[in-house]
PDB file of C-alpha atoms and ligand atoms in Angstrom:
ATOM      1  CA  MET A   1     -62.565   0.324 101.767  1.00 41.00           C
ATOM      2  CA  ALA A   2     -62.295  -0.615  98.101  1.00 43.00           C
ATOM      3  CA  ARG A   3     -63.888   1.914  95.740  1.00 44.00           C
ATOM      4  CA  LYS A   4     -67.084   0.644  94.185  1.00 42.00           C
ATOM      5  CA  ARG A   5     -66.558   0.027  90.475  1.00 42.00           C
ATOM      6  CA  SER A   6     -68.510   2.625  88.539  1.00 41.00           C
ATOM      7  CA  VAL A   7     -71.007   1.625  85.901  1.00 39.00           C
ATOM      8  CA  PRO A   8     -70.343   2.628  82.256  1.00 39.00           C
ATOM      9  CA  ILE A   9     -72.686   5.252  80.853  1.00 42.00           C
ATOM     10  CA  THR A  10     -74.319   2.772  78.538  1.00 40.00           C
ATOM     11  CA  GLN A  11     -75.258   0.619  81.529  1.00 33.00           C
ATOM     12  CA  ARG A  12     -76.616   3.173  83.959  1.00 34.00           C
ATOM     13  CA  ASP A  13     -79.984   2.487  85.540  1.00 31.00           C
ATOM     14  CA  THR A  14     -79.919  -0.780  83.694  1.00 31.00           C
ATOM     15  CA  PRO A  15     -81.799  -3.783  84.968  1.00 32.00           C
ATOM     16  CA  THR A  16     -79.611  -6.864  84.836  1.00 31.00           C
ATOM     17  CA  ALA A  17     -79.804  -8.834  81.640  1.00 33.00           C
ATOM     18  CA  ASN A  18     -81.294 -11.776  83.499  1.00 34.00           C
ATOM     19  CA  SER A  19     -84.059  -9.748  85.059  1.00 34.00           C
ATOM     20  CA  LEU A  20     -85.311  -8.928  81.583  1.00 37.00           C
ATOM     21  CA  ALA A  21     -84.516 -12.250  79.963  1.00 38.00           C
ATOM     22  CA  GLY A  22     -87.289 -13.674  77.910  1.00 37.00           C
ATOM     23  CA  ARG A  23     -89.015 -10.326  77.354  1.00 41.00           C
ATOM     24  CA  LYS A  24     -89.280  -9.756  73.637  1.00 50.00           C
ATOM     25  CA  LYS A  25     -92.332  -7.592  73.275  1.00 53.00           C
ATOM     26  CA  LEU A  26     -91.905  -3.860  73.545  1.00 56.00           C
ATOM     27  CA  GLY A  27     -94.138  -2.225  76.109  1.00 57.00           C
ATOM     28  CA  LYS A  28     -95.483   1.177  75.197  1.00 56.00           C
ATOM     29  CA  SER A  29     -94.539   3.007  78.376  1.00 66.00           C
ATOM     30  CA  HIS A  30     -91.568   5.351  78.489  1.00 66.00           C
ATOM     31  CA  LYS A  31     -90.057   3.270  81.303  1.00 69.00           C
ATOM     32  CA  SER A  32     -90.283   0.061  79.347  1.00 71.00           C
ATOM     33  CA  THR A  33     -88.784   1.699  76.244  1.00 73.00           C
ATOM     34  CA  GLN A  34     -85.887   3.030  78.295  1.00 70.00           C
ATOM     35  CA  SER A  35     -85.312  -0.390  79.918  1.00 76.00           C
ATOM     36  CA  THR A  36     -85.126  -2.004  76.495  1.00 76.00           C
ATOM     37  CA  ILE A  37     -82.656   0.614  75.228  1.00 75.00           C
ATOM     38  CA  SER A  38     -80.499   0.251  78.359  1.00 76.00           C
ATOM     39  CA  LEU A  39     -80.554  -3.531  78.172  1.00 82.00           C
ATOM     40  CA  PHE A  40     -79.351  -3.479  74.551  1.00 81.00           C
ATOM     41  CA  HIS A  41     -76.601  -1.001  75.406  1.00 77.00           C
ATOM     42  CA  THR A  42     -75.437  -3.408  78.121  1.00 82.00           C
ATOM     43  CA  LEU A  43     -75.551  -6.437  75.841  1.00 84.00           C
ATOM     44  CA  LEU A  44     -73.828  -4.686  72.918  1.00 82.00           C
ATOM     45  CA  LYS A  45     -71.109  -3.451  75.228  1.00 80.00           C
ATOM     46  CA  ARG A  46     -70.598  -6.961  76.631  1.00 83.00           C
ATOM     47  CA  LYS A  47     -70.455  -8.301  73.076  1.00 86.00           C
ATOM     48  CA  ALA A  48     -67.765  -5.746  72.082  1.00 82.00           C
ATOM     49  CA  GLN A  49     -65.755  -6.540  75.229  1.00 83.00           C
ATOM     50  CA  ALA A  50     -65.919 -10.282  74.528  1.00 83.00           C
ATOM     51  CA  GLN A  51     -64.897  -9.752  70.878  1.00 84.00           C
ATOM     52  CA  LYS A  52     -61.948  -7.606  71.941  1.00 83.00           C
ATOM     53  CA  ALA A  53     -60.818 -10.105  74.583  1.00 82.00           C
ATOM     54  CA  LEU A  54     -61.164 -12.926  72.051  1.00 82.00           C
ATOM     55  CA  SER A  55     -58.940 -11.155  69.554  1.00 83.00           C
ATOM     56  CA  ASN A  56     -56.262 -10.836  72.274  1.00 80.00           C
ATOM     57  CA  ALA A  57     -56.609 -14.389  73.649  1.00 79.00           C
ATOM     58  CA  CYS A  58     -53.209 -15.949  74.257  1.00 82.00           C
ATOM     59  CA  SER A  59     -54.151 -19.631  74.550  1.00 81.00           C
ATOM     60  CA  SER A  60     -56.643 -21.920  72.861  1.00 84.00           C
ATOM     61  CA  SER A  61     -58.379 -22.693  76.177  1.00 83.00           C
ATOM     62  CA  GLN A  62     -58.802 -18.988  76.869  1.00 83.00           C
ATOM     63  CA  ALA A  63     -60.077 -18.486  73.316  1.00 84.00           C
ATOM     64  CA  SER A  64     -62.694 -21.232  73.653  1.00 87.00           C
ATOM     65  CA  ALA A  65     -63.898 -19.829  77.003  1.00 85.00           C
ATOM     66  CA  LEU A  66     -64.219 -16.372  75.436  1.00 86.00           C
ATOM     67  CA  GLN A  67     -65.921 -17.810  72.363  1.00 88.00           C
ATOM     68  CA  ALA A  68     -68.497 -19.416  74.669  1.00 86.00           C
ATOM     69  CA  GLN A  69     -68.958 -16.083  76.472  1.00 87.00           C
ATOM     70  CA  LEU A  70     -69.438 -14.289  73.155  1.00 86.00           C
ATOM     71  CA  GLY A  71     -71.921 -16.944  71.977  1.00 88.00           C
ATOM     72  CA  ALA A  72     -73.933 -16.510  75.196  1.00 86.00           C
ATOM     73  CA  VAL A  73     -74.160 -12.729  74.716  1.00 84.00           C
ATOM     74  CA  GLU A  74     -75.164 -13.150  71.061  1.00 83.00           C
ATOM     75  CA  THR A  75     -77.858 -15.639  72.044  1.00 83.00           C
ATOM     76  CA  GLU A  76     -79.181 -13.227  74.622  1.00 83.00           C
ATOM     77  CA  ILE A  77     -79.308 -10.399  72.066  1.00 82.00           C
ATOM     78  CA  GLU A  78     -81.311 -12.656  69.761  1.00 81.00           C
ATOM     79  CA  GLU A  79     -83.595 -13.779  72.610  1.00 78.00           C
ATOM     80  CA  GLN A  80     -84.369 -10.142  73.355  1.00 78.00           C
ATOM     81  CA  GLY A  81     -85.511  -9.634  69.770  1.00 76.00           C
ATOM     82  CA  GLY A  82     -82.178  -8.635  68.196  1.00 77.00           C
ATOM     83  CA  LEU A  83     -81.226  -5.185  66.961  1.00 74.00           C
ATOM     84  CA  ASP A  84     -84.705  -4.739  65.463  1.00 72.00           C
ATOM     85  CA  THR A  85     -86.223  -4.549  68.938  1.00 74.00           C
ATOM     86  CA  TYR A  86     -83.533  -2.112  70.051  1.00 72.00           C
ATOM     87  CA  GLN A  87     -84.178   0.136  67.085  1.00 69.00           C
ATOM     88  CA  ARG A  88     -87.946   0.085  67.550  1.00 67.00           C
ATOM     89  CA  ALA A  89     -87.359   1.093  71.170  1.00 69.00           C
ATOM     90  CA  SER A  90     -85.036   3.895  70.008  1.00 67.00           C
ATOM     91  CA  THR A  91     -87.699   5.112  67.590  1.00 62.00           C
ATOM     92  CA  LEU A  92     -90.281   5.212  70.370  1.00 60.00           C
ATOM     93  CA  GLY A  93     -87.765   6.867  72.711  1.00 59.00           C
ATOM     94  CA  GLN A  94     -87.010   9.396  69.999  1.00 56.00           C
ATOM     95  CA  SER A  95     -90.593  10.505  69.660  1.00 49.00           C
ATOM     96  CA  SER A  96     -91.479  10.499  73.336  1.00 43.00           C
ATOM     97  CA  GLU A  97     -88.354  12.213  74.630  1.00 48.00           C
ATOM     98  CA  ARG A  98     -87.597  14.743  71.988  1.00 50.00           C
ATOM     99  CA  GLY A  99     -90.964  15.440  70.443  1.00 47.00           C
ATOM    100  CA  GLY A 100     -89.678  14.403  67.026  1.00 53.00           C
ATOM    101  CA  ASP A 101     -86.437  13.727  65.274  1.00 84.00           C
ATOM    102  CA  SER A 102     -83.151  15.549  65.922  1.00 93.00           C
ATOM    103  CA  SER A 103     -83.063  16.970  62.427  1.00 95.00           C
ATOM    104  CA  VAL A 104     -85.693  19.532  63.490  1.00 95.00           C
ATOM    105  CA  VAL A 105     -82.880  21.311  65.349  1.00 96.00           C
ATOM    106  CA  LEU A 106     -80.497  20.950  62.404  1.00 97.00           C
ATOM    107  CA  ILE A 107     -82.999  22.547  60.021  1.00 97.00           C
ATOM    108  CA  GLU A 108     -83.669  25.389  62.455  1.00 97.00           C
ATOM    109  CA  TRP A 109     -79.924  26.093  62.628  1.00 98.00           C
ATOM    110  CA  LEU A 110     -79.425  25.906  58.846  1.00 98.00           C
ATOM    111  CA  LYS A 111     -82.187  28.505  58.503  1.00 98.00           C
ATOM    112  CA  GLU A 112     -80.598  30.737  61.153  1.00 98.00           C
ATOM    113  CA  MET A 113     -77.252  30.548  59.347  1.00 98.00           C
ATOM    114  CA  ASN A 114     -78.786  31.193  55.897  1.00 97.00           C
ATOM    115  CA  GLU A 115     -77.610  27.758  54.807  1.00 97.00           C
ATOM    116  CA  ALA A 116     -81.070  26.291  54.196  1.00 97.00           C
ATOM    117  CA  MET A 117     -80.774  26.478  50.448  1.00 96.00           C
ATOM    118  CA  THR A 118     -79.194  24.849  47.438  1.00 95.00           C
ATOM    119  CA  ARG A 119     -75.495  25.475  46.802  1.00 94.00           C
ATOM    120  CA  GLU A 120     -73.888  27.059  43.785  1.00 88.00           C
ATOM    121  CA  ASP A 121     -70.798  25.438  42.356  1.00 81.00           C
ATOM    122  CA  GLY A 122     -69.003  25.408  38.993  1.00 79.00           C
ATOM    123  CA  ALA A 123     -71.745  23.277  37.424  1.00 80.00           C
ATOM    124  CA  GLY A 124     -74.595  25.499  38.718  1.00 89.00           C
ATOM    125  CA  SER A 125     -77.063  24.918  41.498  1.00 93.00           C
ATOM    126  CA  ARG A 126     -77.067  21.641  43.455  1.00 95.00           C
ATOM    127  CA  SER A 127     -78.755  20.373  46.596  1.00 96.00           C
ATOM    128  CA  ILE A 128     -76.959  19.990  49.933  1.00 97.00           C
ATOM    129  CA  ARG A 129     -75.613  16.424  50.207  1.00 97.00           C
ATOM    130  CA  MET A 130     -76.196  14.980  53.658  1.00 98.00           C
ATOM    131  CA  LEU A 131     -75.048  11.658  55.125  1.00 98.00           C
ATOM    132  CA  GLU A 132     -77.134  10.489  58.068  1.00 97.00           C
ATOM    133  CA  ILE A 133     -75.380   7.870  60.190  1.00 97.00           C
ATOM    134  CA  GLY A 134     -77.684   5.721  62.321  1.00 95.00           C
ATOM    135  CA  ALA A 135     -80.952   6.469  60.529  1.00 95.00           C
ATOM    136  CA  LEU A 136     -84.124   5.012  61.980  1.00 91.00           C
ATOM    137  CA  SER A 137     -86.458   6.465  59.350  1.00 90.00           C
ATOM    138  CA  PRO A 138     -85.840   7.762  55.811  1.00 92.00           C
ATOM    139  CA  ASN A 139     -88.513  10.442  56.318  1.00 91.00           C
ATOM    140  CA  ASN A 140     -87.168  12.819  58.917  1.00 92.00           C
ATOM    141  CA  LEU A 141     -87.520  16.569  58.542  1.00 94.00           C
ATOM    142  CA  ALA A 142     -84.072  17.035  56.945  1.00 95.00           C
ATOM    143  CA  ALA A 143     -84.793  14.395  54.303  1.00 94.00           C
ATOM    144  CA  LYS A 144     -88.033  16.206  53.407  1.00 95.00           C
ATOM    145  CA  GLN A 145     -86.324  19.516  52.618  1.00 97.00           C
ATOM    146  CA  PRO A 146     -86.244  20.175  48.850  1.00 96.00           C
ATOM    147  CA  TYR A 147     -82.722  21.602  49.101  1.00 97.00           C
ATOM    148  CA  ILE A 148     -81.290  18.472  50.811  1.00 97.00           C
ATOM    149  CA  THR A 149     -80.424  15.094  49.303  1.00 97.00           C
ATOM    150  CA  ASN A 150     -80.060  12.707  52.222  1.00 97.00           C
ATOM    151  CA  THR A 151     -78.164   9.405  52.263  1.00 97.00           C
ATOM    152  CA  PRO A 152     -79.404   7.517  55.339  1.00 97.00           C
ATOM    153  CA  ILE A 153     -77.314   4.555  56.530  1.00 97.00           C
ATOM    154  CA  ASP A 154     -77.553   2.206  59.494  1.00 96.00           C
ATOM    155  CA  LEU A 155     -75.749  -0.863  60.773  1.00 93.00           C
ATOM    156  CA  ASN A 156     -79.110  -2.584  60.865  1.00 90.00           C
ATOM    157  CA  SER A 157     -81.370  -0.967  58.288  1.00 93.00           C
ATOM    158  CA  GLN A 158     -85.075  -1.018  59.131  1.00 88.00           C
ATOM    159  CA  HIS A 159     -86.234   0.300  55.763  1.00 93.00           C
ATOM    160  CA  PRO A 160     -85.398  -0.398  52.082  1.00 95.00           C
ATOM    161  CA  ASP A 161     -84.433   3.286  51.620  1.00 96.00           C
ATOM    162  CA  ILE A 162     -81.840   3.122  54.413  1.00 96.00           C
ATOM    163  CA  LEU A 163     -78.530   1.660  53.270  1.00 97.00           C
ATOM    164  CA  ALA A 164     -77.337  -1.164  55.552  1.00 97.00           C
ATOM    165  CA  GLN A 165     -73.762  -0.128  56.239  1.00 97.00           C
ATOM    166  CA  ASP A 166     -71.255   0.180  59.074  1.00 97.00           C
ATOM    167  CA  PHE A 167     -70.044   3.760  58.767  1.00 98.00           C
ATOM    168  CA  LEU A 168     -66.612   2.686  60.035  1.00 98.00           C
ATOM    169  CA  GLN A 169     -66.326   0.517  56.895  1.00 97.00           C
ATOM    170  CA  ARG A 170     -67.766   3.032  54.429  1.00 98.00           C
ATOM    171  CA  PRO A 171     -65.405   3.710  51.510  1.00 98.00           C
ATOM    172  CA  LEU A 172     -63.835   7.174  51.513  1.00 98.00           C
ATOM    173  CA  PRO A 173     -64.928   9.632  48.792  1.00 98.00           C
ATOM    174  CA  LYS A 174     -62.799   9.510  45.661  1.00 97.00           C
ATOM    175  CA  ASP A 175     -63.454  13.150  44.762  1.00 95.00           C
ATOM    176  CA  ASP A 176     -65.698  16.143  45.502  1.00 93.00           C
ATOM    177  CA  SER A 177     -68.649  14.588  43.682  1.00 92.00           C
ATOM    178  CA  GLU A 178     -68.770  11.944  46.446  1.00 96.00           C
ATOM    179  CA  ARG A 179     -68.194  14.322  49.370  1.00 97.00           C
ATOM    180  CA  PHE A 180     -70.973  15.535  51.664  1.00 98.00           C
ATOM    181  CA  ASP A 181     -71.913  18.988  52.946  1.00 98.00           C
ATOM    182  CA  ILE A 182     -73.429  17.683  56.194  1.00 98.00           C
ATOM    183  CA  VAL A 183     -72.924  14.540  58.246  1.00 98.00           C
ATOM    184  CA  SER A 184     -75.563  13.859  60.883  1.00 98.00           C
ATOM    185  CA  CYS A 185     -74.459  11.683  63.802  1.00 98.00           C
ATOM    186  CA  SER A 186     -77.327  11.729  66.273  1.00 96.00           C
ATOM    187  CA  LEU A 187     -77.008   9.411  69.285  1.00 94.00           C
ATOM    188  CA  VAL A 188     -74.621   7.158  67.405  1.00 96.00           C
ATOM    189  CA  LEU A 189     -71.172   8.029  68.818  1.00 97.00           C
ATOM    190  CA  ASN A 190     -72.261   6.898  72.292  1.00 94.00           C
ATOM    191  CA  PHE A 191     -73.505   3.657  70.722  1.00 90.00           C
ATOM    192  CA  VAL A 192     -69.981   2.771  69.480  1.00 93.00           C
ATOM    193  CA  PRO A 193     -68.514   0.607  72.261  1.00 90.00           C
ATOM    194  CA  GLU A 194     -64.773   1.345  71.943  1.00 93.00           C
ATOM    195  CA  PRO A 195     -63.399   4.842  72.738  1.00 96.00           C
ATOM    196  CA  ARG A 196     -60.819   4.661  69.917  1.00 96.00           C
ATOM    197  CA  ASP A 197     -63.490   3.600  67.418  1.00 96.00           C
ATOM    198  CA  ARG A 198     -65.445   6.696  68.481  1.00 98.00           C
ATOM    199  CA  GLY A 199     -62.366   8.787  67.682  1.00 98.00           C
ATOM    200  CA  GLN A 200     -62.017   6.987  64.366  1.00 98.00           C
ATOM    201  CA  MET A 201     -65.684   7.674  63.579  1.00 98.00           C
ATOM    202  CA  LEU A 202     -65.093  11.425  64.028  1.00 98.00           C
ATOM    203  CA  LYS A 203     -61.979  11.325  61.825  1.00 98.00           C
ATOM    204  CA  LEU A 204     -63.836   9.444  59.087  1.00 98.00           C
ATOM    205  CA  ILE A 205     -66.699  11.951  59.253  1.00 98.00           C
ATOM    206  CA  HIS A 206     -64.162  14.722  58.642  1.00 98.00           C
ATOM    207  CA  GLN A 207     -62.910  12.843  55.577  1.00 98.00           C
ATOM    208  CA  GLN A 208     -66.414  12.402  54.165  1.00 98.00           C
ATOM    209  CA  LEU A 209     -67.012  16.163  54.072  1.00 98.00           C
ATOM    210  CA  HIS A 210     -66.147  18.795  51.476  1.00 97.00           C
ATOM    211  CA  HIS A 211     -63.024  20.681  52.524  1.00 97.00           C
ATOM    212  CA  SER A 212     -64.957  23.852  53.240  1.00 96.00           C
ATOM    213  CA  GLU A 213     -66.106  25.885  56.229  1.00 96.00           C
ATOM    214  CA  ARG A 214     -69.613  25.422  54.832  1.00 97.00           C
ATOM    215  CA  SER A 215     -69.400  21.699  55.631  1.00 98.00           C
ATOM    216  CA  PHE A 216     -70.995  20.644  58.926  1.00 98.00           C
ATOM    217  CA  LEU A 217     -71.111  17.860  61.477  1.00 98.00           C
ATOM    218  CA  PHE A 218     -74.410  17.664  63.367  1.00 98.00           C
ATOM    219  CA  LEU A 219     -73.602  15.770  66.565  1.00 98.00           C
ATOM    220  CA  VAL A 220     -76.144  14.788  69.211  1.00 97.00           C
ATOM    221  CA  LEU A 221     -75.058  13.095  72.429  1.00 96.00           C
ATOM    222  CA  PRO A 222     -76.807  12.108  75.650  1.00 94.00           C
ATOM    223  CA  THR A 223     -76.212  14.915  78.168  1.00 95.00           C
ATOM    224  CA  ALA A 224     -74.464  12.520  80.552  1.00 95.00           C
ATOM    225  CA  CYS A 225     -71.655  11.932  78.006  1.00 96.00           C
ATOM    226  CA  THR A 226     -70.186  15.386  78.543  1.00 97.00           C
ATOM    227  CA  GLU A 227     -71.895  16.625  81.710  1.00 96.00           C
ATOM    228  CA  ASN A 228     -71.320  13.682  84.025  1.00 95.00           C
ATOM    229  CA  SER A 229     -68.344  11.801  82.674  1.00 97.00           C
ATOM    230  CA  ARG A 230     -65.152  11.307  84.592  1.00 96.00           C
ATOM    231  CA  TYR A 231     -63.111  11.681  81.384  1.00 97.00           C
ATOM    232  CA  MET A 232     -65.121  14.034  79.177  1.00 98.00           C
ATOM    233  CA  THR A 233     -66.379  17.598  79.432  1.00 98.00           C
ATOM    234  CA  SER A 234     -67.826  19.858  76.718  1.00 98.00           C
ATOM    235  CA  GLU A 235     -64.505  21.730  76.661  1.00 98.00           C
ATOM    236  CA  HIS A 236     -62.566  18.495  76.188  1.00 98.00           C
ATOM    237  CA  LEU A 237     -64.930  17.452  73.388  1.00 98.00           C
ATOM    238  CA  GLU A 238     -64.156  20.791  71.717  1.00 98.00           C
ATOM    239  CA  THR A 239     -60.427  20.060  72.018  1.00 98.00           C
ATOM    240  CA  ILE A 240     -60.853  16.598  70.499  1.00 98.00           C
ATOM    241  CA  LEU A 241     -63.011  17.873  67.656  1.00 98.00           C
ATOM    242  CA  GLY A 242     -60.511  20.679  67.060  1.00 98.00           C
ATOM    243  CA  VAL A 243     -57.789  18.063  66.600  1.00 98.00           C
ATOM    244  CA  VAL A 244     -60.033  16.124  64.218  1.00 98.00           C
ATOM    245  CA  GLY A 245     -60.743  19.360  62.346  1.00 98.00           C
ATOM    246  CA  PHE A 246     -64.005  20.912  63.556  1.00 98.00           C
ATOM    247  CA  ALA A 247     -65.020  24.142  65.307  1.00 98.00           C
ATOM    248  CA  GLN A 248     -68.297  24.388  67.191  1.00 98.00           C
ATOM    249  CA  VAL A 249     -70.814  26.837  65.725  1.00 98.00           C
ATOM    250  CA  ARG A 250     -74.027  25.947  67.588  1.00 98.00           C
ATOM    251  CA  ARG A 251     -74.881  24.172  70.870  1.00 98.00           C
ATOM    252  CA  ARG A 252     -78.214  23.519  72.526  1.00 97.00           C
ATOM    253  CA  ALA A 253     -78.368  22.092  76.031  1.00 96.00           C
ATOM    254  CA  ARG A 254     -81.685  22.595  77.803  1.00 92.00           C
ATOM    255  CA  PRO A 255     -81.738  22.476  81.636  1.00 92.00           C
ATOM    256  CA  GLY A 256     -82.671  18.927  82.554  1.00 91.00           C
ATOM    257  CA  GLY A 257     -82.584  17.891  78.879  1.00 92.00           C
ATOM    258  CA  LYS A 258     -81.495  14.348  78.107  1.00 90.00           C
ATOM    259  CA  VAL A 259     -79.548  15.205  74.966  1.00 95.00           C
ATOM    260  CA  ILE A 260     -77.211  17.976  73.801  1.00 96.00           C
ATOM    261  CA  TYR A 261     -77.327  19.109  70.170  1.00 97.00           C
ATOM    262  CA  THR A 262     -74.208  20.564  68.576  1.00 98.00           C
ATOM    263  CA  LEU A 263     -73.161  21.776  65.127  1.00 98.00           C
ATOM    264  CA  TRP A 264     -69.531  21.933  63.990  1.00 98.00           C
ATOM    265  CA  LYS A 265     -68.010  23.431  60.899  1.00 98.00           C
ATOM    266  CA  TRP A 266     -65.183  21.780  58.972  1.00 98.00           C
ATOM    267  CA  GLN A 267     -61.723  23.278  59.406  1.00 98.00           C
ATOM    268  CA  LYS A 268     -58.110  22.136  59.172  1.00 98.00           C
ATOM    269  CA  PRO A 269     -57.095  19.846  62.070  1.00 98.00           C
ATOM    270  CA  ASN A 270     -55.468  21.545  65.048  1.00 98.00           C
ATOM    271  CA  ALA A 271     -51.923  20.136  65.255  1.00 97.00           C
ATOM    272  CA  ASN A 272     -51.069  21.748  68.617  1.00 97.00           C
ATOM    273  CA  PRO A 273     -49.023  19.004  70.374  1.00 97.00           C
ATOM    274  CA  GLN A 274     -50.716  19.540  73.744  1.00 97.00           C
ATOM    275  CA  ALA A 275     -54.199  19.242  72.199  1.00 98.00           C
ATOM    276  CA  VAL A 276     -53.133  16.193  70.172  1.00 98.00           C
ATOM    277  CA  GLN A 277     -51.686  14.511  73.252  1.00 97.00           C
ATOM    278  CA  SER A 278     -54.672  15.188  75.514  1.00 97.00           C
ATOM    279  CA  SER A 279     -57.041  13.863  72.830  1.00 98.00           C
ATOM    280  CA  SER A 280     -55.311  10.498  72.781  1.00 97.00           C
ATOM    281  CA  ARG A 281     -55.203   9.923  76.552  1.00 96.00           C
ATOM    282  CA  ARG A 282     -57.759   9.194  79.207  1.00 96.00           C
ATOM    283  CA  ALA A 283     -57.365  11.676  82.048  1.00 96.00           C
ATOM    284  CA  GLU A 284     -59.699  12.265  84.973  1.00 97.00           C
ATOM    285  CA  LEU A 285     -61.398  15.630  84.451  1.00 97.00           C
ATOM    286  CA  ARG A 286     -64.102  15.268  87.105  1.00 96.00           C
ATOM    287  CA  SER A 287     -63.912  13.447  90.380  1.00 95.00           C
ATOM    288  CA  GLY A 288     -66.716  11.763  92.274  1.00 93.00           C
ATOM    289  CA  THR A 289     -68.027   8.258  92.564  1.00 91.00           C
ATOM    290  CA  LYS A 290     -71.257   8.809  90.620  1.00 91.00           C
ATOM    291  CA  ARG A 291     -69.576   9.584  87.309  1.00 95.00           C
ATOM    292  CA  ASN A 292     -69.738   7.559  84.106  1.00 94.00           C
ATOM    293  CA  ASN A 293     -66.684   6.627  82.022  1.00 94.00           C
ATOM    294  CA  PHE A 294     -67.682   7.948  78.597  1.00 96.00           C
ATOM    295  CA  VAL A 295     -64.625   9.008  76.604  1.00 97.00           C
ATOM    296  CA  VAL A 296     -63.513   9.507  73.001  1.00 98.00           C
ATOM    297  CA  LEU A 297     -59.874   8.767  72.204  1.00 98.00           C
ATOM    298  CA  LEU A 298     -57.960   9.669  69.071  1.00 98.00           C
ATOM    299  CA  LYS A 299     -55.227   7.281  67.964  1.00 87.00           C
TER     300      LYS A 299
HETATM  301  C1  SAM B 301     -79.882   5.240  69.362  1.00 63.14           C
HETATM  302  S1  SAM B 301     -80.051   4.967  67.646  1.00 63.14           S
HETATM  303  C2  SAM B 301     -80.159   6.647  67.153  1.00 63.14           C
HETATM  304  C3  SAM B 301     -81.017   6.844  65.989  1.00 63.14           C
HETATM  305  C4  SAM B 301     -81.323   8.263  65.540  1.00 63.14           C
HETATM  306  N1  SAM B 301     -80.206   8.800  64.796  1.00 63.14           N
HETATM  307  C5  SAM B 301     -81.724   9.177  66.667  1.00 63.14           C
HETATM  308  O1  SAM B 301     -81.171  10.271  66.787  1.00 63.14           O
HETATM  309  O2  SAM B 301     -82.626   8.814  67.446  1.00 63.14           O
HETATM  310  C6  SAM B 301     -78.420   4.537  67.126  1.00 63.14           C
HETATM  311  C7  SAM B 301     -78.397   3.951  65.719  1.00 63.14           C
HETATM  312  O3  SAM B 301     -77.057   4.025  65.236  1.00 63.14           O
HETATM  313  C8  SAM B 301     -76.784   2.866  64.485  1.00 63.14           C
HETATM  314  N2  SAM B 301     -75.325   2.683  64.433  1.00 63.14           N
HETATM  315  C9  SAM B 301     -74.483   2.475  65.472  1.00 63.14           C
HETATM  316  N3  SAM B 301     -73.219   2.344  65.044  1.00 63.14           N
HETATM  317  C10 SAM B 301     -73.253   2.493  63.699  1.00 63.14           C
HETATM  318  C11 SAM B 301     -72.262   2.421  62.677  1.00 63.14           C
HETATM  319  N4  SAM B 301     -70.985   2.166  62.961  1.00 63.14           N
HETATM  320  N5  SAM B 301     -72.653   2.606  61.384  1.00 63.14           N
HETATM  321  C12 SAM B 301     -73.964   2.821  61.084  1.00 63.14           C
HETATM  322  N6  SAM B 301     -74.952   2.875  62.016  1.00 63.14           N
HETATM  323  C13 SAM B 301     -74.605   2.710  63.297  1.00 63.14           C
HETATM  324  C14 SAM B 301     -77.532   1.768  65.251  1.00 63.14           C
HETATM  325  O4  SAM B 301     -77.781   0.633  64.449  1.00 63.14           O
HETATM  326  C15 SAM B 301     -78.811   2.497  65.667  1.00 63.14           C
HETATM  327  O5  SAM B 301     -79.844   2.341  64.722  1.00 63.14           O
END
């Protein structure tokens, strides 16, 4: 019997797009918030797939069919309220599921590591420079700390103090004055549809940071990304991040928790050929039919 095609992580437990078509208002219940988030993940993934197929189209008839497909997905995203609705759902999901924003964990860890303070450099004392990718609010706990200067960015900014920017297109720092001490990437990597773009996001984060072991990546991922993926385990994520140039210093995974919090310190990239090779290939690390396909690939 043919093996049933597994459903990508971003589409799990997802009602079909049609079953939710026409619903624009956000319900307040947890279930309704989750359905909205799942639906947008499905639609954004379909949009990325259509865009990719369109860029590889080999005939004009194929291109026009794909263009129509892409247009239909874009219309559906708009009909569902666009990215604004998705982000409002994420904000509600954030408060109901995690009892607040992720940066609460980051601040706790900075305190534990005696890093919750201003830094001294040649010019004297300066605040910690943080870049927050995928910011829903400019007022999270990290942004409120007097020793942190936060730069929040988002693809679809919901607030005048959040810079509307695709991190993948953000210019690289010209010198240390433009480099950050912390990059926060909470529930964003899993939002990026293409595995190689996820790898690129991690590499660009490395390049945005000061070249110092006191520079950190705060990475939050849905538990299923590393604990139930066919192609990704926590150990494999450590290998990939080692190749990018990070070593894990903190990890919090609560039993039954929906997300895993991790903190990584900047280091020189691991050039071990075996690690480099395994980070650029998709290999089955867990068997079973009920797995998702989440993976990060380095180029
Ligand atoms: C699920 S929300 C997570 C928000 C918040 N950080 C949290 O932990 O709840 C993902 C956010 O990442 C943003 N995002 C996704 N890809 C991005 C990119 N390439 N550059 C900037 N923001 C991005 C989306 O617009 C969305 O607001």
